[in-house]
């Protein structure tokens, strides 16, 4: 059974008890990356292999307030809502409900900035509040999460550039 999480605002990205931040350099331009992140949630498993399925829960057009349903490999499920849709710079969503025990609040941000070489500097932030045991598990899992996010960024870049 899914549990409702505490609703949080964008400030949570800086204030969360557990924050994981990953930075990647992409060849694709920010508008290409933003489009891939936002236009069709069902494509996420093609580049982010930790995601088994993802879909918007309502009809387009999508933007702030849009809902998403996401299932990760291993069975974790999330109902999310888009909080910030700032094309082509920032995509933020928070988890509204999850079947993961011990979660209290969760928000993720994809921040895209033009790089000097014409590509994109991608900063992905996971902000989490949870029971102490869950927070400890997330911290211990950080190296594996980092590998997963790096690989996802590489595949995301390849989808955006067609390489």
Coordinates of N, CA and C in Angstrom, one line a residue:
X1 N 0.8 -1.2 0.0 CA 0.0 0.0 0.0 C 0.9 1.2 0.0
X2 N 0.6 2.2 -0.9 CA 1.4 3.4 -1.0 C 1.0 4.3 0.2
X3 N 2.1 5.0 0.7 CA 1.9 5.9 1.8 C 2.1 7.3 1.3
X4 N 1.3 8.2 1.7 CA 1.4 9.6 1.3 C 2.6 10.3 2.1
X5 N 3.4 11.0 1.3 CA 4.6 11.6 1.9 C 4.3 13.1 2.2
X6 N 5.1 13.7 3.0 CA 4.9 15.1 3.4 C 5.2 16.0 2.1
X7 N 4.3 16.9 1.8 CA 4.5 17.8 0.7 C 5.6 18.8 1.0
X8 N 6.5 19.0 0.1 CA 7.6 19.9 0.4 C 7.7 20.9 -0.8
X9 N 8.4 22.0 -0.5 CA 8.6 23.0 -1.5 C 10.0 22.9 -2.0
X10 N 10.4 23.7 -3.0 CA 11.7 23.7 -3.7 C 12.8 23.9 -2.7
X11 N 12.6 24.6 -1.6 CA 13.6 24.9 -0.6 C 14.1 23.6 0.0
X12 N 13.3 22.5 0.0 CA 13.7 21.2 0.5 C 14.9 20.7 -0.2
X13 N 15.1 21.1 -1.5 CA 16.3 20.6 -2.2 C 17.6 21.0 -1.5
X14 N 17.6 22.1 -0.8 CA 18.8 22.5 0.0 C 18.8 22.1 1.5
X15 N 17.6 21.9 2.0 CA 17.4 21.7 3.4 C 17.2 20.2 3.8
X16 N 17.0 19.3 2.9 CA 16.7 17.9 3.2 C 17.8 17.3 4.1
X17 N 17.5 16.4 5.0 CA 18.5 15.7 5.8 C 19.5 14.9 5.0
X18 N 19.0 14.4 3.9 CA 19.9 13.6 3.0 C 19.8 14.2 1.6
X19 N 20.9 14.6 1.1 CA 21.0 15.2 -0.3 C 22.1 14.4 -1.0
X20 N 21.8 14.0 -2.2 CA 22.8 13.4 -3.1 C 22.8 14.3 -4.4
X21 N 24.0 14.8 -4.7 CA 24.1 15.6 -5.9 C 25.1 15.0 -6.8
X22 N 24.7 14.9 -8.1 CA 25.6 14.4 -9.1 C 25.7 15.3 -10.3
X23 N 26.9 15.5 -10.8 CA 27.1 16.4 -11.9 C 27.7 15.7 -13.1
X24 N 27.2 15.9 -14.3 CA 27.6 15.3 -15.5 C 27.8 16.3 -16.6
X25 N 28.7 16.1 -17.5 CA 28.9 17.0 -18.6 C 28.3 16.2 -19.8
X26 N 27.4 16.9 -20.5 CA 26.7 16.3 -21.7 C 27.1 17.0 -22.9
X27 N 27.1 16.4 -24.1 CA 27.4 17.0 -25.4 C 26.1 17.7 -25.9
X28 N 25.0 17.2 -25.5 CA 23.7 17.7 -26.0 C 23.4 19.1 -25.4
X29 N 22.7 19.9 -26.1 CA 22.3 21.3 -25.6 C 21.2 21.2 -24.6
X30 N 21.1 22.2 -23.7 CA 20.1 22.1 -22.6 C 18.7 21.9 -23.1
X31 N 18.3 22.5 -24.3 CA 16.9 22.3 -24.8 C 16.7 20.9 -25.2
X32 N 17.7 20.2 -25.8 CA 17.6 18.8 -26.2 C 17.4 17.9 -24.9
X33 N 18.2 18.2 -23.9 CA 18.1 17.4 -22.7 C 16.8 17.6 -22.0
X34 N 16.4 18.9 -21.9 CA 15.1 19.2 -21.2 C 13.9 18.5 -21.9
X35 N 13.9 18.5 -23.2 CA 12.9 17.9 -24.0 C 12.8 16.4 -23.7
X36 N 14.0 15.7 -23.7 CA 14.1 14.3 -23.4 C 13.6 14.0 -22.0
X37 N 13.9 14.9 -21.0 CA 13.5 14.7 -19.6 C 12.0 14.8 -19.5
X38 N 11.3 15.7 -20.3 CA 10.0 16.1 -20.0 C 8.9 15.7 -20.9
X39 N 9.2 15.5 -22.2 CA 8.1 15.3 -23.2 C 7.4 14.0 -23.0
X40 N 8.1 12.9 -22.8 CA 7.5 11.6 -22.8 C 8.1 10.8 -21.7
X41 N 7.5 10.8 -20.5 CA 8.0 10.1 -19.4 C 8.2 8.6 -19.7
X42 N 7.5 8.0 -20.6 CA 7.6 6.6 -20.9 C 9.0 6.2 -21.5
X43 N 9.7 7.2 -21.9 CA 11.1 6.9 -22.5 C 12.1 6.8 -21.4
X44 N 11.9 7.1 -20.2 CA 12.9 7.1 -19.2 C 13.6 5.7 -19.1
X45 N 12.9 4.6 -19.1 CA 13.6 3.3 -19.0 C 14.6 3.1 -20.1
X46 N 14.5 3.8 -21.2 CA 15.4 3.6 -22.3 C 16.8 4.2 -22.0
X47 N 16.8 5.1 -21.1 CA 18.1 5.7 -20.8 C 18.5 5.6 -19.3
X48 N 17.5 5.5 -18.4 CA 17.7 5.3 -17.0 C 17.3 3.9 -16.6
X49 N 18.2 3.0 -16.6 CA 17.8 1.6 -16.4 C 17.3 1.2 -15.0
X50 N 17.5 2.1 -14.0 CA 16.9 1.9 -12.7 C 15.4 2.0 -12.8
X51 N 14.9 2.7 -13.8 CA 13.5 2.9 -14.0 C 12.9 1.8 -14.8
X52 N 11.9 1.1 -14.2 CA 11.2 0.0 -15.0 C 10.1 0.6 -15.9
X53 N 9.4 1.6 -15.3 CA 8.3 2.3 -16.1 C 8.1 3.6 -15.5
X54 N 7.6 4.5 -16.4 CA 7.3 5.9 -16.0 C 6.2 6.4 -17.0
X55 N 5.3 7.2 -16.5 CA 4.3 7.7 -17.4 C 3.6 8.9 -16.7
X56 N 3.2 9.9 -17.5 CA 2.4 11.0 -17.0 C 1.0 10.4 -16.7
X57 N 0.4 10.9 -15.7 CA -0.9 10.3 -15.3 C -2.1 11.1 -15.8
X58 N -1.9 12.1 -16.5 CA -3.0 12.9 -17.1 C -2.6 13.3 -18.5
X59 N -3.5 14.0 -19.2 CA -3.3 14.4 -20.6 C -2.4 15.6 -20.7
X60 N -1.7 15.7 -21.9 CA -0.9 16.9 -22.1 C -1.8 18.1 -22.3
X61 N -1.3 19.3 -22.2 CA 0.1 19.6 -22.0 C 0.6 19.4 -20.6
X62 N 1.9 19.1 -20.5 CA 2.5 18.9 -19.2 C 3.2 20.1 -18.7
X63 N 3.3 20.3 -17.4 CA 3.9 21.4 -16.8 C 3.8 21.3 -15.3
X64 N 3.9 22.4 -14.6 CA 3.8 22.3 -13.1 C 2.4 21.7 -12.8
X65 N 2.4 20.8 -11.8 CA 1.2 20.2 -11.4 C 0.9 18.9 -12.1
X66 N 1.6 18.6 -13.2 CA 1.4 17.3 -13.8 C 1.8 16.1 -12.9
X67 N 1.1 15.0 -13.0 CA 1.4 13.9 -12.2 C 2.2 12.8 -13.0
X68 N 3.0 12.1 -12.3 CA 3.7 11.0 -13.0 C 3.7 9.7 -12.1
X69 N 3.7 8.6 -12.7 CA 3.8 7.3 -12.0 C 5.0 6.7 -12.4
X70 N 5.9 6.3 -11.4 CA 7.2 5.7 -11.7 C 7.4 4.4 -10.9
X71 N 7.9 3.4 -11.5 CA 8.2 2.1 -10.9 C 9.7 1.9 -11.2
X72 N 10.5 1.6 -10.1 CA 11.9 1.3 -10.3 C 12.1 -0.2 -10.3
X73 N 13.2 -0.6 -10.9 CA 13.5 -2.1 -10.8 C 13.6 -2.4 -9.3
X74 N 13.1 -3.5 -9.0 CA 13.1 -3.9 -7.6 C 11.7 -3.7 -6.9
X75 N 10.9 -2.9 -7.6 CA 9.5 -2.8 -7.1 C 9.1 -1.5 -6.4
X76 N 10.1 -0.6 -6.2 CA 9.7 0.7 -5.5 C 8.8 1.5 -6.5
X77 N 7.7 2.0 -5.9 CA 6.7 2.7 -6.8 C 6.6 4.1 -6.2
X78 N 6.4 5.1 -7.1 CA 6.3 6.5 -6.7 C 5.1 7.2 -7.5
X79 N 4.4 8.0 -6.8 CA 3.4 8.9 -7.5 C 4.1 10.3 -7.3
X80 N 4.3 11.0 -8.4 CA 5.0 12.3 -8.3 C 4.2 13.4 -8.9
X81 N 4.6 14.6 -8.5 CA 4.0 15.8 -9.1 C 5.1 16.7 -9.5
X82 N 4.9 17.3 -10.7 CA 5.9 18.3 -11.2 C 5.7 19.6 -10.4
X83 N 6.8 20.1 -9.9 CA 6.8 21.3 -9.1 C 7.3 22.5 -9.9
X84 N 8.4 22.3 -10.6 CA 9.0 23.4 -11.4 C 9.3 22.8 -12.8
X85 N 8.8 23.5 -13.8 CA 9.0 23.2 -15.2 C 9.5 24.5 -15.9
X86 N 10.8 24.7 -15.8 CA 11.4 25.9 -16.4 C 12.3 25.6 -17.6
X87 N 11.6 25.5 -18.7 CA 12.2 25.1 -20.0 C 13.2 26.1 -20.5
X88 N 14.4 25.8 -20.8 CA 15.1 24.5 -20.7 C 16.1 24.3 -19.6
X89 N 15.8 24.9 -18.4 CA 16.8 25.0 -17.4 C 16.6 24.1 -16.2
X90 N 15.3 23.9 -15.8 CA 15.1 23.2 -14.5 C 13.8 22.4 -14.5
X91 N 13.9 21.1 -14.1 CA 12.8 20.2 -14.0 C 12.8 19.6 -12.6
X92 N 11.8 19.9 -11.8 CA 11.7 19.5 -10.4 C 10.4 18.8 -10.1
X93 N 10.5 17.7 -9.4 CA 9.2 17.0 -9.0 C 9.4 16.4 -7.6
X94 N 8.3 16.2 -6.9 CA 8.3 15.7 -5.6 C 7.5 14.4 -5.6
X95 N 7.9 13.5 -4.7 CA 7.1 12.3 -4.5 C 6.0 12.5 -3.6
X96 N 4.8 12.2 -4.1 CA 3.6 12.4 -3.3 C 3.2 11.1 -2.5
X97 N 3.4 10.0 -3.1 CA 3.1 8.7 -2.5 C 4.2 7.7 -2.9
X98 N 4.5 6.7 -2.0 CA 5.4 5.7 -2.3 C 5.2 4.4 -1.4
X99 N 5.6 3.3 -2.0 CA 5.5 2.0 -1.2 C 6.7 1.7 -0.4
X100 N 7.7 2.7 -0.4 CA 9.0 2.5 0.3 C 8.8 2.8 1.7
X101 N 9.0 1.8 2.6 CA 8.8 2.1 4.1 C 9.8 3.1 4.6
X102 N 9.3 3.9 5.5 CA 10.2 4.9 6.2 C 10.4 6.2 5.4
X103 N 9.9 6.4 4.2 CA 10.1 7.6 3.5 C 9.2 8.7 4.1
X104 N 9.6 9.9 4.3 CA 8.8 11.0 4.8 C 8.6 12.1 3.7
X105 N 9.7 12.4 2.9 CA 9.6 13.4 1.9 C 10.7 13.1 0.9
X106 N 10.4 13.4 -0.4 CA 11.4 13.1 -1.5 C 11.2 14.1 -2.6
X107 N 12.3 14.7 -3.1 CA 12.2 15.6 -4.2 C 13.4 15.4 -5.1
X108 N 13.3 15.6 -6.4 CA 14.4 15.5 -7.3 C 14.4 16.7 -8.2
X109 N 15.7 17.1 -8.6 CA 15.8 18.3 -9.4 C 16.8 17.9 -10.5
X110 N 16.5 18.3 -11.8 CA 17.4 18.2 -12.9 C 17.7 19.7 -13.3
X111 N 18.9 20.1 -13.1 CA 19.3 21.5 -13.4 C 20.2 21.4 -14.6
X112 N 19.9 22.2 -15.6 CA 20.7 22.2 -16.9 C 21.2 23.6 -17.1
X113 N 22.5 23.6 -17.4 CA 23.2 24.9 -17.7 C 24.1 24.7 -18.9
X114 N 24.1 25.7 -19.8 CA 25.0 25.6 -20.9 C 26.4 25.5 -20.5
X115 N 27.2 24.7 -21.2 CA 28.6 24.6 -20.8 C 29.4 25.3 -21.9
X116 N 30.7 25.6 -21.6 CA 31.5 26.4 -22.4 C 31.7 25.8 -23.8
X117 N 31.6 24.4 -23.9 CA 31.8 23.8 -25.2 C 30.5 23.6 -26.0
X118 N 29.4 24.2 -25.5 CA 28.2 24.2 -26.2 C 27.3 23.1 -25.8
X119 N 27.7 22.3 -24.9 CA 26.8 21.2 -24.3 C 26.1 21.6 -23.1
X120 N 25.9 20.7 -22.2 CA 25.1 21.0 -21.0 C 25.9 20.4 -19.7
X121 N 25.9 21.2 -18.7 CA 26.3 20.7 -17.4 C 25.0 20.3 -16.7
X122 N 24.8 19.1 -16.4 CA 23.7 18.5 -15.7 C 24.0 18.3 -14.3
X123 N 23.1 18.9 -13.4 CA 23.2 18.7 -12.0 C 21.9 18.0 -11.5
X124 N 22.0 16.8 -11.1 CA 20.9 16.0 -10.6 C 21.0 15.9 -9.1
X125 N 19.9 16.4 -8.4 CA 19.8 16.3 -6.9 C 18.7 15.5 -6.5
X126 N 19.0 14.6 -5.5 CA 18.0 13.8 -4.8 C 17.9 14.4 -3.4
X127 N 16.8 14.8 -2.9 CA 16.6 15.3 -1.6 C 15.6 14.4 -0.8
X128 N 16.0 13.9 0.3 CA 15.2 12.9 1.0 C 15.2 13.1 2.5
X129 N 14.0 13.0 3.0 CA 13.8 12.9 4.5 C 13.2 11.5 4.7
X130 N 13.7 10.8 5.7 CA 13.2 9.4 5.9 C 13.6 9.0 7.3
X131 N 13.2 7.9 7.8 CA 13.6 7.3 9.0 C 15.1 7.1 9.0
X132 N 15.7 7.1 10.1 CA 17.2 7.1 10.2 C 17.8 5.9 9.5
X133 N 17.1 4.7 9.6 CA 17.6 3.5 8.9 C 17.6 3.7 7.4
X134 N 16.6 4.3 6.8 CA 16.5 4.6 5.4 C 17.5 5.6 5.0
X135 N 17.7 6.6 5.8 CA 18.7 7.6 5.4 C 20.1 7.0 5.4
X136 N 20.4 6.1 6.4 CA 21.7 5.4 6.4 C 21.8 4.5 5.2
X137 N 20.8 3.8 4.8 CA 20.8 3.0 3.6 C 21.1 3.7 2.4
X138 N 20.5 4.9 2.2 CA 20.7 5.8 1.1 C 22.1 6.2 1.0
X139 N 22.7 6.6 2.1 CA 24.1 7.0 2.2 C 25.0 5.9 1.8
X140 N 24.7 4.7 2.3 CA 25.6 3.5 2.0 C 25.4 3.2 0.5
X141 N 24.3 3.4 -0.1 CA 24.0 3.1 -1.5 C 24.6 4.2 -2.4
X142 N 25.1 5.3 -1.9 CA 25.5 6.4 -2.7 C 26.5 6.0 -3.9
X143 N 27.5 5.2 -3.7 CA 28.3 4.8 -4.8 C 27.6 4.1 -5.9
X144 N 26.7 3.2 -5.6 CA 25.8 2.5 -6.6 C 24.9 3.5 -7.3
X145 N 24.3 4.4 -6.5 CA 23.4 5.4 -7.1 C 24.2 6.3 -8.0
X146 N 25.4 6.7 -7.6 CA 26.3 7.5 -8.5 C 26.6 6.8 -9.8
X147 N 26.9 5.5 -9.8 CA 27.2 4.8 -11.0 C 25.9 4.7 -11.9
X148 N 24.8 4.5 -11.3 CA 23.5 4.5 -12.0 C 23.2 5.8 -12.7
X149 N 23.4 6.9 -11.9 CA 23.1 8.2 -12.5 C 24.1 8.6 -13.6
X150 N 25.4 8.3 -13.4 CA 26.4 8.5 -14.4 C 26.1 7.8 -15.7
X151 N 25.7 6.5 -15.6 CA 25.4 5.7 -16.8 C 24.1 6.3 -17.4
X152 N 23.1 6.7 -16.6 CA 21.9 7.3 -17.2 C 22.2 8.6 -17.9
X153 N 23.1 9.4 -17.4 CA 23.5 10.7 -18.0 C 24.1 10.4 -19.4
X154 N 25.0 9.3 -19.4 CA 25.6 9.0 -20.7 C 24.6 8.5 -21.7
X155 N 23.6 7.7 -21.3 CA 22.6 7.2 -22.2 C 21.7 8.3 -22.6
X156 N 21.3 9.2 -21.7 CA 20.5 10.4 -22.0 C 21.2 11.2 -23.0
X157 N 22.4 11.5 -22.9 CA 23.2 12.3 -23.8 C 23.2 11.6 -25.2
X158 N 23.4 10.3 -25.3 CA 23.3 9.6 -26.5 C 22.0 9.7 -27.2
X159 N 20.9 9.6 -26.4 CA 19.5 9.7 -27.0 C 19.4 11.1 -27.6
X160 N 19.9 12.1 -26.9 CA 19.7 13.5 -27.3 C 20.5 13.9 -28.5
X161 N 21.7 13.3 -28.7 CA 22.5 13.6 -29.8 C 22.5 12.6 -30.9
X162 N 21.8 11.5 -30.7 CA 21.6 10.5 -31.7 C 22.9 9.7 -32.0
X163 N 23.7 9.6 -30.9 CA 25.0 8.8 -31.1 C 25.0 7.6 -30.2

